[in-house]
XYZ file of N, CA and C in Angstrom:
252
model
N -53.348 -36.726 9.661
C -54.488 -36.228 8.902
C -54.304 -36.624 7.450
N -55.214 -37.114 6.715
C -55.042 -37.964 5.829
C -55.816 -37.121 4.688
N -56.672 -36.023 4.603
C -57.744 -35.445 3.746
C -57.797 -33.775 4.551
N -57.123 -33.156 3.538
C -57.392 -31.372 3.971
C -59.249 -31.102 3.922
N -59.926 -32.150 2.790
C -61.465 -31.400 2.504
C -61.513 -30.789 1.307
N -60.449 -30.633 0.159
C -60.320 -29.560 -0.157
C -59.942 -30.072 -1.993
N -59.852 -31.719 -1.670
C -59.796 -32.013 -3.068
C -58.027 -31.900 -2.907
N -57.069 -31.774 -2.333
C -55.898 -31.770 -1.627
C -55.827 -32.889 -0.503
N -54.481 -33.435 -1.525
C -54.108 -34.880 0.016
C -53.716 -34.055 0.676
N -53.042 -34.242 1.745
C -51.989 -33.711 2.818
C -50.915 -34.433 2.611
N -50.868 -35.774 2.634
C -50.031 -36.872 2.871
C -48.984 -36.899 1.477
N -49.798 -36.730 0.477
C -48.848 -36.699 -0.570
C -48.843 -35.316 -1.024
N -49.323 -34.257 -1.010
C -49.481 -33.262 -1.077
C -49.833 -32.559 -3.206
N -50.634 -34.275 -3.415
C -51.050 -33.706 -4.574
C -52.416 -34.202 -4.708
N -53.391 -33.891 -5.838
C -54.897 -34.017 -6.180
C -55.508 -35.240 -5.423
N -56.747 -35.628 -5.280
C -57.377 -36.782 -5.076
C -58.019 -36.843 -5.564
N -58.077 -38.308 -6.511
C -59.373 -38.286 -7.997
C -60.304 -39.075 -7.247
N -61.077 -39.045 -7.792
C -62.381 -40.158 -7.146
C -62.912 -40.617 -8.657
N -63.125 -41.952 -8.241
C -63.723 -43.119 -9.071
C -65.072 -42.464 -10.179
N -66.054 -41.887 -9.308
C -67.753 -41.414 -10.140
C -67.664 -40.076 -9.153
N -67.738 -38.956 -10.334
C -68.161 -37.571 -9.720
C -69.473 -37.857 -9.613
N -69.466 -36.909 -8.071
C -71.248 -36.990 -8.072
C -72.041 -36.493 -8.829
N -71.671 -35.812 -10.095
C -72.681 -35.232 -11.271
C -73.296 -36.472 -12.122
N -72.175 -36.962 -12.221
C -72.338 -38.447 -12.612
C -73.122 -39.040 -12.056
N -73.133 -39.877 -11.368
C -73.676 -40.496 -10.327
C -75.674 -39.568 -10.400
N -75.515 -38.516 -10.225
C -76.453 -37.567 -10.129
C -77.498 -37.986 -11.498
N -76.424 -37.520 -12.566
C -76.948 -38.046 -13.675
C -77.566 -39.435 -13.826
N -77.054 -40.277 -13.769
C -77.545 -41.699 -14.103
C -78.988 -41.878 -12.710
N -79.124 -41.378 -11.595
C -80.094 -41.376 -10.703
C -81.649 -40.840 -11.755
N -81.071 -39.526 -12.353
C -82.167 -38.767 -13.182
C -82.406 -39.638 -14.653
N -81.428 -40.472 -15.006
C -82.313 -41.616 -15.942
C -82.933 -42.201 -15.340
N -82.766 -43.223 -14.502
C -83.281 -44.361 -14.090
C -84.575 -44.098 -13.526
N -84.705 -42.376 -12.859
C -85.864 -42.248 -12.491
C -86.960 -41.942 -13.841
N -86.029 -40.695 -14.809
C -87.147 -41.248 -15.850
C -87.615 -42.580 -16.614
N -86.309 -43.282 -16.465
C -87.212 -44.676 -17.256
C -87.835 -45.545 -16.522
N -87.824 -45.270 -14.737
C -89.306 -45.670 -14.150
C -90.006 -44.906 -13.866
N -90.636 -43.134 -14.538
C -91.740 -43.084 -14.520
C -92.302 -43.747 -15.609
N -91.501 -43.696 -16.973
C -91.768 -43.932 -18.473
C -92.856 -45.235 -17.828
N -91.437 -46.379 -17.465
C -92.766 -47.523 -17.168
C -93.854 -47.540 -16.644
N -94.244 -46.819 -15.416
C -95.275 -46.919 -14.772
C -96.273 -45.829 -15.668
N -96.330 -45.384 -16.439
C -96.646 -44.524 -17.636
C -97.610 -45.232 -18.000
N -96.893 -46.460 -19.126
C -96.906 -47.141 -19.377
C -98.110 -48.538 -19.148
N -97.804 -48.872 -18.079
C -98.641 -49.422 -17.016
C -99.362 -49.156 -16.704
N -100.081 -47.680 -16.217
C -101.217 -47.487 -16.003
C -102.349 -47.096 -17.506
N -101.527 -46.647 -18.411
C -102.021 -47.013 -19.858
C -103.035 -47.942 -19.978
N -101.657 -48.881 -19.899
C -102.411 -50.638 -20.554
C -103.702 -50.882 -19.458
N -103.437 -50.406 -17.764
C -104.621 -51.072 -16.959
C -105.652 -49.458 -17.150
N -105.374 -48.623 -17.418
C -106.592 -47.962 -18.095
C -107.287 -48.480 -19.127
N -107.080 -48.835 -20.130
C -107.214 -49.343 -21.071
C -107.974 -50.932 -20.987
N -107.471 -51.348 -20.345
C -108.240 -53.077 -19.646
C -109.784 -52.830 -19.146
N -109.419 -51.269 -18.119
C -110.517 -51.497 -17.348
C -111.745 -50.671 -18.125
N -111.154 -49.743 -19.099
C -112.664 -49.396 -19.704
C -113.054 -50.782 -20.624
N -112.098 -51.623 -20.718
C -112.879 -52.620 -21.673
C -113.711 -53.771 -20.482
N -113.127 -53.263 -19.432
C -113.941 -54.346 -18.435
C -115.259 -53.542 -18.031
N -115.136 -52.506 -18.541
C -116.383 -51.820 -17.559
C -117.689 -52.062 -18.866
N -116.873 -51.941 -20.445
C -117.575 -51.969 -21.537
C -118.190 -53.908 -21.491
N -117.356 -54.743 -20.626
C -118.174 -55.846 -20.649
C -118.912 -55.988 -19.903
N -118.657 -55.304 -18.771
C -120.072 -55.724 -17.066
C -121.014 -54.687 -18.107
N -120.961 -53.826 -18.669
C -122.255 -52.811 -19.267
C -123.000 -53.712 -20.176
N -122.443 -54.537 -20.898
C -123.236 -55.357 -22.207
C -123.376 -56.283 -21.358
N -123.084 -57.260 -20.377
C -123.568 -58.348 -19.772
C -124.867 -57.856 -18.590
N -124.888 -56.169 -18.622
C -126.165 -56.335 -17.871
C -125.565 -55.710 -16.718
N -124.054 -55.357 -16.137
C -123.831 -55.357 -14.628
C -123.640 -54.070 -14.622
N -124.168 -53.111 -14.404
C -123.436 -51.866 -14.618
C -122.683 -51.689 -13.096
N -121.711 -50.940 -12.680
C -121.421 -50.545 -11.429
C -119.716 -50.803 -11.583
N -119.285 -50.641 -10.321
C -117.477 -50.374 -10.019
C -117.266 -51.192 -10.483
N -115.994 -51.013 -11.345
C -115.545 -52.222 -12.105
C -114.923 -52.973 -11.358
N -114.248 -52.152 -9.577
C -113.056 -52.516 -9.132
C -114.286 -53.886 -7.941
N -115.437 -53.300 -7.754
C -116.076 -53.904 -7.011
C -116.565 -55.563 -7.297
N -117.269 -55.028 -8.839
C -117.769 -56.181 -9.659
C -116.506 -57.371 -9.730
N -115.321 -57.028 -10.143
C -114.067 -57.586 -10.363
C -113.995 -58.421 -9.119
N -114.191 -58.138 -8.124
C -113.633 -58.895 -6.544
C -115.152 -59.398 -6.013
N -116.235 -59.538 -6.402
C -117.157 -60.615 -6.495
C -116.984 -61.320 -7.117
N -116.464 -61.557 -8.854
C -116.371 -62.025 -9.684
C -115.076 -63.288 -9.509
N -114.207 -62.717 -8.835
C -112.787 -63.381 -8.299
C -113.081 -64.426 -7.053
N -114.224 -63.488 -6.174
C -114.534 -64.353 -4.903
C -115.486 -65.625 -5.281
N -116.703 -65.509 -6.448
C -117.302 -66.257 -6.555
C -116.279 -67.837 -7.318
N -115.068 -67.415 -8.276
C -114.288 -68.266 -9.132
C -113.577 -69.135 -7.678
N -113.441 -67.991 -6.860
C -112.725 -68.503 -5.499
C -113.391 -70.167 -4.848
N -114.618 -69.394 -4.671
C -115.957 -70.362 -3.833
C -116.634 -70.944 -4.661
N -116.175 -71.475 -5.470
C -117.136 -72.346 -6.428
C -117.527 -73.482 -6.054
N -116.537 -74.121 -5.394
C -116.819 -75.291 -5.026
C -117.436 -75.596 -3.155
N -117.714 -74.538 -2.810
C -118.293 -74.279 -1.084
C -119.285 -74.138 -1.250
N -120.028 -73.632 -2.576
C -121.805 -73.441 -2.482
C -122.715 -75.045 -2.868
């Protein structure tokens, strides 16, 4: 038996250190998750921000309606330009 469980070898009959306590370990999980919500924060910012200016251009060009809709006609027609 090589491990009592207990933070006690058996074998040598003194401590067992380990490399990263799991607080540690714990810790650095709870950055990384805040600095990817931060980004995606972030990200939806900037594409908030895009899409009221896209919605503020289909409104002055005349198109009013989904920006997400208008956008994927707009993509399909750049697509098929050359099939009509």
């Amino acid at each position: 038996r090589a491990s009592t469980g207990s933070g006690v070898s058996a074998a040598t009959g003194g401590t067992t250190t380990t490399t990263a306590p799991a607080k540690d370990q714990t810790c650095l999980r709870i950055e990384r998750m805040e600095a990817e919500r931060e980004e995606r924060r972030r990200t939806m910012k900037a594409r908030k921000i895009e899409r009221a200016a896209e919605e503020k251009r289909n409104l002055e060009a005349g198109n009013p309606g989904d920006v997400d809709f208008i956008g994927m006609v707009r993509r399909w027609r750049e697509e098929n330009r050359d099939a009509a």
